Coordinates of C-alpha atoms and ligand atoms in Angstrom, one line a residue:
M1 CA -39.4 -9.7 43.9
K2 CA -41.9 -6.9 43.5
D3 CA -39.4 -4.4 45.1
K4 CA -36.7 -5.6 42.7
I5 CA -39.1 -5.0 39.7
R6 CA -39.8 -1.5 40.9
E7 CA -36.1 -0.8 41.5
I8 CA -35.2 -2.0 38.0
E9 CA -38.1 0.0 36.5
K10 CA -36.8 3.2 38.2
S11 CA -33.2 2.8 37.1
A12 CA -34.1 1.7 33.6
V13 CA -36.3 4.8 33.0
E14 CA -33.6 7.0 34.5
E15 CA -30.7 5.5 32.5
I16 CA -32.6 5.7 29.2
A17 CA -33.6 9.3 30.0
L18 CA -29.9 10.2 30.7
A19 CA -28.5 8.5 27.5
A20 CA -27.0 11.4 25.6
D21 CA -26.3 9.6 22.3
A22 CA -27.1 6.4 20.4
D23 CA -24.2 4.5 21.9
M24 CA -25.2 5.2 25.5
L25 CA -28.8 4.4 24.6
E26 CA -27.8 1.1 23.0
K27 CA -25.8 0.2 26.1
A28 CA -28.8 0.8 28.3
R29 CA -31.0 -1.2 26.0
V30 CA -28.6 -4.2 26.2
K31 CA -28.4 -3.8 29.9
Y32 CA -32.2 -4.0 30.4
L33 CA -33.8 -5.5 27.3
G34 CA -30.9 -7.5 25.9
R35 CA -30.9 -11.3 25.7
K36 CA -29.0 -11.4 29.0
G37 CA -30.6 -8.1 30.2
L38 CA -32.0 -7.5 33.7
I39 CA -35.6 -7.6 32.6
T40 CA -35.1 -10.9 30.7
E41 CA -33.4 -12.2 33.8
L42 CA -36.6 -11.4 35.8
F43 CA -38.7 -13.6 33.5
K44 CA -36.2 -16.4 34.0
N45 CA -36.5 -16.1 37.8
M46 CA -40.3 -16.6 37.6
G47 CA -39.7 -20.2 38.6
G48 CA -38.9 -19.2 42.2
V49 CA -42.1 -17.2 42.7
S50 CA -44.9 -18.9 44.7
S51 CA -47.9 -19.9 42.6
S52 CA -50.2 -17.4 44.4
E53 CA -48.1 -14.5 43.4
R54 CA -47.0 -15.7 40.0
A55 CA -49.8 -14.1 38.0
E56 CA -49.2 -10.7 39.6
V57 CA -45.5 -10.8 39.3
G58 CA -45.7 -11.8 35.7
R59 CA -48.0 -8.9 35.0
L60 CA -45.6 -6.5 36.7
I61 CA -42.6 -7.7 34.7
N62 CA -44.6 -7.4 31.5
S63 CA -45.6 -3.9 32.3
L64 CA -42.0 -3.1 33.1
K65 CA -40.9 -4.4 29.8
V66 CA -43.5 -2.3 28.0
T67 CA -42.6 0.8 29.9
A68 CA -38.8 0.3 29.2
S69 CA -39.4 -0.5 25.5
K70 CA -41.5 2.6 25.1
A71 CA -39.0 4.8 26.9
F72 CA -36.3 3.3 24.7
D73 CA -38.2 3.9 21.4
D74 CA -39.1 7.5 22.4
K75 CA -35.5 8.3 23.3
A76 CA -34.2 6.7 20.1
S77 CA -36.4 8.8 18.0
A78 CA -35.5 11.9 20.0
I79 CA -31.8 11.2 19.5
S80 CA -32.2 10.7 15.7
G81 CA -34.0 14.1 15.5
G82 CA -37.5 12.7 15.5
R83 CA -36.8 11.0 12.2
D84 CA -39.0 8.0 12.3
L85 CA -38.3 5.6 9.5
K86 CA -42.0 4.5 9.3
C87 CA -43.0 8.1 8.4
Q88 CA -40.4 8.5 5.6
K89 CA -41.8 8.5 2.2
V90 CA -39.6 7.3 -0.7
D91 CA -40.5 8.3 -4.2
I92 CA -39.1 5.4 -6.2
T93 CA -39.8 7.3 -9.4
L94 CA -37.1 9.9 -8.7
P95 CA -33.7 9.4 -10.5
G96 CA -31.1 7.8 -8.2
I97 CA -28.0 9.6 -7.0
A98 CA -25.0 8.2 -8.9
R99 CA -22.0 7.9 -6.6
E100 CA -18.7 8.7 -8.2
I101 CA -16.6 5.5 -8.1
G102 CA -12.9 6.2 -7.5
H103 CA -10.1 4.1 -8.8
L104 CA -6.4 3.7 -8.3
H105 CA -3.9 6.4 -9.2
P106 CA -1.9 5.4 -12.3
I107 CA 1.2 5.2 -10.1
S108 CA -0.4 2.9 -7.5
R109 CA -1.8 0.9 -10.3
T110 CA 1.6 0.5 -12.0
I111 CA 3.2 -0.5 -8.7
E112 CA 0.5 -3.2 -8.3
E113 CA 1.1 -4.4 -11.8
I114 CA 4.9 -4.6 -11.4
C115 CA 4.6 -6.3 -8.0
G116 CA 1.9 -8.6 -9.4
V117 CA 4.3 -10.0 -12.0
F118 CA 6.9 -10.8 -9.4
I119 CA 4.4 -12.1 -6.8
S120 CA 3.4 -14.6 -9.5
L121 CA 7.0 -15.7 -9.5
G122 CA 7.0 -16.3 -5.8
F123 CA 8.3 -12.9 -4.6
K124 CA 7.1 -11.3 -1.4
V125 CA 6.4 -7.6 -1.0
V126 CA 8.4 -5.8 1.7
E127 CA 8.3 -2.1 2.7
G128 CA 10.6 0.1 4.7
P129 CA 11.0 3.6 6.2
E130 CA 11.2 6.7 3.9
I131 CA 13.3 8.5 6.5
E132 CA 16.6 6.6 6.6
N133 CA 20.0 7.0 8.2
E134 CA 23.3 7.3 6.2
H135 CA 24.3 3.8 7.0
Y136 CA 21.5 2.1 5.3
N137 CA 21.1 4.6 2.5
F138 CA 24.9 4.5 1.6
E139 CA 27.5 2.5 3.6
A140 CA 25.5 -0.8 3.9
L141 CA 25.1 -0.6 0.1
N142 CA 28.8 -0.2 -0.6
I143 CA 28.6 3.6 -1.1
P144 CA 31.2 5.0 1.3
L145 CA 31.3 8.7 2.1
E146 CA 34.1 9.5 -0.5
H147 CA 32.5 7.4 -3.3
P148 CA 31.8 9.5 -6.4
S149 CA 28.5 7.8 -7.1
R150 CA 27.2 9.2 -3.8
D151 CA 26.7 12.5 -5.6
A152 CA 24.1 11.1 -7.9
F153 CA 22.2 9.7 -4.9
D154 CA 22.6 12.8 -2.7
T155 CA 19.4 13.7 -1.1
F156 CA 17.4 15.8 1.4
Y157 CA 19.1 15.7 4.8
L158 CA 17.4 16.0 8.1
A159 CA 19.1 16.3 11.5
D160 CA 21.8 13.9 12.7
K161 CA 22.6 11.9 9.6
W162 CA 19.0 11.2 8.9
L163 CA 17.8 11.7 5.4
L164 CA 15.0 11.1 3.0
R165 CA 16.0 7.8 1.3
S166 CA 17.3 8.3 -2.2
H167 CA 16.4 4.8 -3.3
T168 CA 14.5 1.8 -1.9
S169 CA 17.7 -0.2 -1.6
P170 CA 18.1 0.5 2.2
V171 CA 15.2 -1.9 2.7
Q172 CA 17.3 -4.6 1.1
A173 CA 20.0 -4.2 3.7
R174 CA 17.4 -4.0 6.5
F175 CA 15.6 -7.1 5.3
M176 CA 18.9 -9.1 4.9
E177 CA 20.0 -8.2 8.4
K178 CA 16.8 -9.8 9.8
N179 CA 16.2 -12.7 7.5
N180 CA 18.3 -15.6 6.1
P181 CA 18.3 -16.8 2.5
P182 CA 16.7 -18.2 0.5
F183 CA 14.2 -15.4 -0.3
A184 CA 12.9 -13.3 -3.1
I185 CA 11.4 -9.9 -2.3
V186 CA 10.2 -6.8 -4.2
I187 CA 10.3 -3.4 -2.5
P188 CA 8.0 -0.6 -3.7
G189 CA 8.1 2.9 -2.3
K190 CA 8.8 6.6 -2.6
V191 CA 12.3 8.0 -3.0
Y192 CA 13.8 11.5 -3.0
R193 CA 16.5 13.3 -4.9
P194 CA 17.4 17.0 -5.0
D195 CA 16.5 17.2 -8.7
A196 CA 14.9 20.3 -10.2
T197 CA 11.4 19.5 -11.4
D198 CA 10.9 19.3 -15.2
A199 CA 9.1 17.1 -17.6
S200 CA 11.2 14.1 -16.8
H201 CA 12.5 14.8 -13.3
S202 CA 10.8 15.1 -9.9
F203 CA 12.3 15.5 -6.4
M204 CA 10.1 12.6 -5.4
F205 CA 9.3 9.5 -7.4
H206 CA 8.6 5.8 -6.8
Q207 CA 10.8 2.8 -7.2
V208 CA 10.3 -0.9 -7.2
E209 CA 13.4 -3.0 -6.4
G210 CA 13.8 -6.7 -6.3
L211 CA 16.2 -8.9 -4.5
V212 CA 16.7 -12.6 -4.7
V213 CA 19.3 -14.4 -2.6
S214 CA 20.0 -18.1 -2.4
D215 CA 22.9 -20.6 -2.7
N216 CA 23.0 -20.8 -6.4
I217 CA 21.5 -17.7 -8.1
R218 CA 23.0 -17.0 -11.5
F219 CA 22.9 -14.2 -14.0
S220 CA 20.6 -16.3 -16.1
D221 CA 18.0 -16.3 -13.3
L222 CA 18.1 -12.5 -13.4
K223 CA 17.7 -12.5 -17.2
G224 CA 14.8 -15.0 -17.0
A225 CA 12.9 -13.0 -14.3
L226 CA 13.4 -9.7 -16.1
T227 CA 12.5 -11.0 -19.5
L228 CA 9.2 -12.4 -18.1
F229 CA 8.5 -9.1 -16.4
A230 CA 9.1 -7.1 -19.6
R231 CA 6.8 -9.4 -21.6
Q232 CA 4.0 -9.2 -19.1
M233 CA 4.3 -5.5 -18.7
F234 CA 4.9 -4.4 -22.4
G235 CA 3.7 -7.4 -24.5
E236 CA 4.8 -10.9 -25.5
T237 CA 7.0 -9.7 -28.4
T238 CA 9.1 -7.4 -26.2
K239 CA 12.9 -8.0 -26.5
M240 CA 15.5 -7.2 -23.9
R241 CA 19.0 -6.0 -24.1
F242 CA 21.6 -5.9 -21.3
R243 CA 24.3 -3.2 -21.4
P244 CA 27.3 -3.4 -19.0
S245 CA 27.0 -0.7 -16.4
F246 CA 28.2 0.2 -12.9
F247 CA 26.3 0.3 -9.5
P248 CA 28.2 0.1 -6.2
F249 CA 25.9 -2.6 -4.8
T250 CA 26.0 -5.0 -7.8
E251 CA 28.8 -6.7 -9.6
P252 CA 28.5 -7.2 -12.6
S253 CA 25.9 -4.6 -13.3
A254 CA 23.7 -3.9 -16.3
E255 CA 21.4 -1.3 -17.7
V256 CA 18.4 -3.1 -19.1
D257 CA 16.7 -1.9 -22.3
I258 CA 13.5 -3.2 -24.0
S259 CA 12.8 -3.0 -27.7
C260 CA 10.9 0.3 -28.3
I261 CA 7.2 -0.2 -27.7
L262 CA 6.3 2.4 -30.3
C263 CA 8.4 1.4 -33.3
S264 CA 9.7 -2.1 -32.2
G265 CA 13.1 -0.9 -33.3
E266 CA 12.0 -0.5 -36.9
S267 CA 12.8 3.2 -37.1
R268 CA 16.4 2.2 -36.5
S269 CA 16.8 1.1 -40.1
A270 CA 14.8 4.0 -41.5
G271 CA 17.8 6.2 -41.6
H272 CA 15.9 9.3 -42.3
D273 CA 15.3 11.9 -39.6
S274 CA 11.7 12.5 -40.3
R275 CA 10.9 8.9 -39.8
R276 CA 12.7 8.6 -36.5
C277 CA 10.6 7.3 -33.6
S278 CA 9.7 10.0 -31.0
L279 CA 10.1 7.6 -28.1
C280 CA 13.4 5.9 -28.8
G281 CA 14.8 8.6 -31.1
G282 CA 15.5 6.0 -33.7
K283 CA 17.7 3.9 -31.4
G284 CA 15.1 1.1 -31.2
W285 CA 15.7 0.5 -27.5
I286 CA 14.5 2.2 -24.3
E287 CA 16.1 1.9 -20.9
I288 CA 13.8 0.6 -18.2
L289 CA 15.9 -0.5 -15.3
G290 CA 19.2 -1.3 -13.7
A291 CA 20.2 -4.7 -12.4
G292 CA 23.0 -6.9 -11.5
M293 CA 24.5 -9.6 -9.2
V294 CA 24.6 -8.5 -5.6
N295 CA 28.1 -7.3 -4.7
P296 CA 29.8 -9.6 -2.2
K297 CA 30.7 -6.6 -0.1
V298 CA 27.0 -5.9 0.4
F299 CA 26.5 -9.5 1.6
K300 CA 29.5 -9.0 4.0
N301 CA 28.0 -5.8 5.3
V302 CA 24.8 -7.6 6.4
G303 CA 26.6 -10.7 7.8
Y304 CA 26.1 -13.2 5.0
D305 CA 29.0 -15.3 3.7
P306 CA 29.6 -14.3 0.1
E307 CA 31.2 -17.7 -0.5
K308 CA 27.9 -19.4 0.3
V309 CA 25.2 -17.2 -1.1
T310 CA 24.7 -15.4 -4.4
G311 CA 21.9 -13.2 -5.5
F312 CA 20.6 -10.7 -8.0
A313 CA 19.0 -7.3 -7.6
F314 CA 17.2 -4.9 -9.9
G315 CA 15.5 -1.5 -9.5
M316 CA 13.2 0.5 -11.7
G317 CA 11.4 3.9 -11.6
V318 CA 7.7 3.4 -11.5
E319 CA 7.0 6.7 -13.2
R320 CA 9.2 5.7 -16.0
I321 CA 7.4 2.5 -16.5
A322 CA 4.0 4.2 -16.3
I323 CA 5.2 6.9 -18.8
L324 CA 6.2 4.3 -21.3
K325 CA 3.2 2.1 -20.8
Y326 CA 0.6 4.8 -21.0
G327 CA 2.4 7.2 -23.4
I328 CA 2.5 10.1 -20.9
T329 CA 4.7 13.0 -21.8
D330 CA 5.3 14.8 -18.5
I331 CA 6.1 13.3 -15.1
R332 CA 4.5 16.3 -13.4
M333 CA 1.1 15.1 -14.5
F334 CA 1.2 12.3 -12.0
F335 CA 1.3 14.7 -9.1
E336 CA -0.8 17.6 -10.2
N337 CA -4.1 15.8 -9.3
D338 CA -5.8 17.1 -12.4
I339 CA -9.0 15.0 -12.4
R340 CA -9.1 15.1 -16.2
F341 CA -5.8 13.3 -16.4
L342 CA -6.5 10.8 -13.6
R343 CA -9.9 9.9 -15.1
Q344 CA -8.1 8.4 -18.1
F345 CA -6.8 5.4 -16.2
Ligands
ZN1 ZN1 11.0 3.7 -31.2

């Protein structure tokens, strides 16, 4: 037993001395002084020591513990640069250091707000890759190579038919291939278009798309969901208008407008140029998104039976929603990282 104590003492002092950083030192401390450490074990084994030797062995173990603890403390303060907390003086009369508290970027915040409305309706958030292949970005969504609408979506190509996605819709196709209806999802994310940058265009922007598929989804469900969204986003009195439109992946399709959030459509009847609203230009309506019933061809492409399922889809530009909501005049402000702009949110 005495030999063992001496042995442990030697190796403990050595290991503590060799510890090069706080982690190694902590490992050594646990090994020797921890609750299941070697020194603690020695105390537990005292029962097997004959009564004549017990007092001496006890003293030896105690002295080992003191030696190891001191070696540990010395090494700890050496590692922390001799900074001993007990010696630190804190002047509590000094003014505190205020930490700058960050917050969400207006785009992240708008994405959270948009998704939040749909989450409250039972939608699930799904994300997908920004680098896509042509199949998911175009063909799976009923946009074949020769389709004229492909021009509008054309994007940045990488090698071998890979490209930066031009919309978040490929995630719809990817999700449908792996999941069966019924489901309701929203898909937020970055998209890319070869647009020259100006006050209202950017080569990169954000979209949120939604997709609901089940056995009896009707256009009225789409209208209900979007009306609720518009009211939560822009106020309870917001009105909606659906205009017939065309998208390859929906049929029928609609552009969706809301009543102008600046003039509520009142400048429409003003009739005089000087009183025209700067936001809607006197039209009384502003376009916020595109939507429609999922084209049966899209269902076929992902292996669903269009006779059995129906669904609706919608997609909106996040920057556009944020611009309208916060009265921002230039899309470039979102990406310039000017702290004076960002602090306003
Ligand atoms: Zn207006």
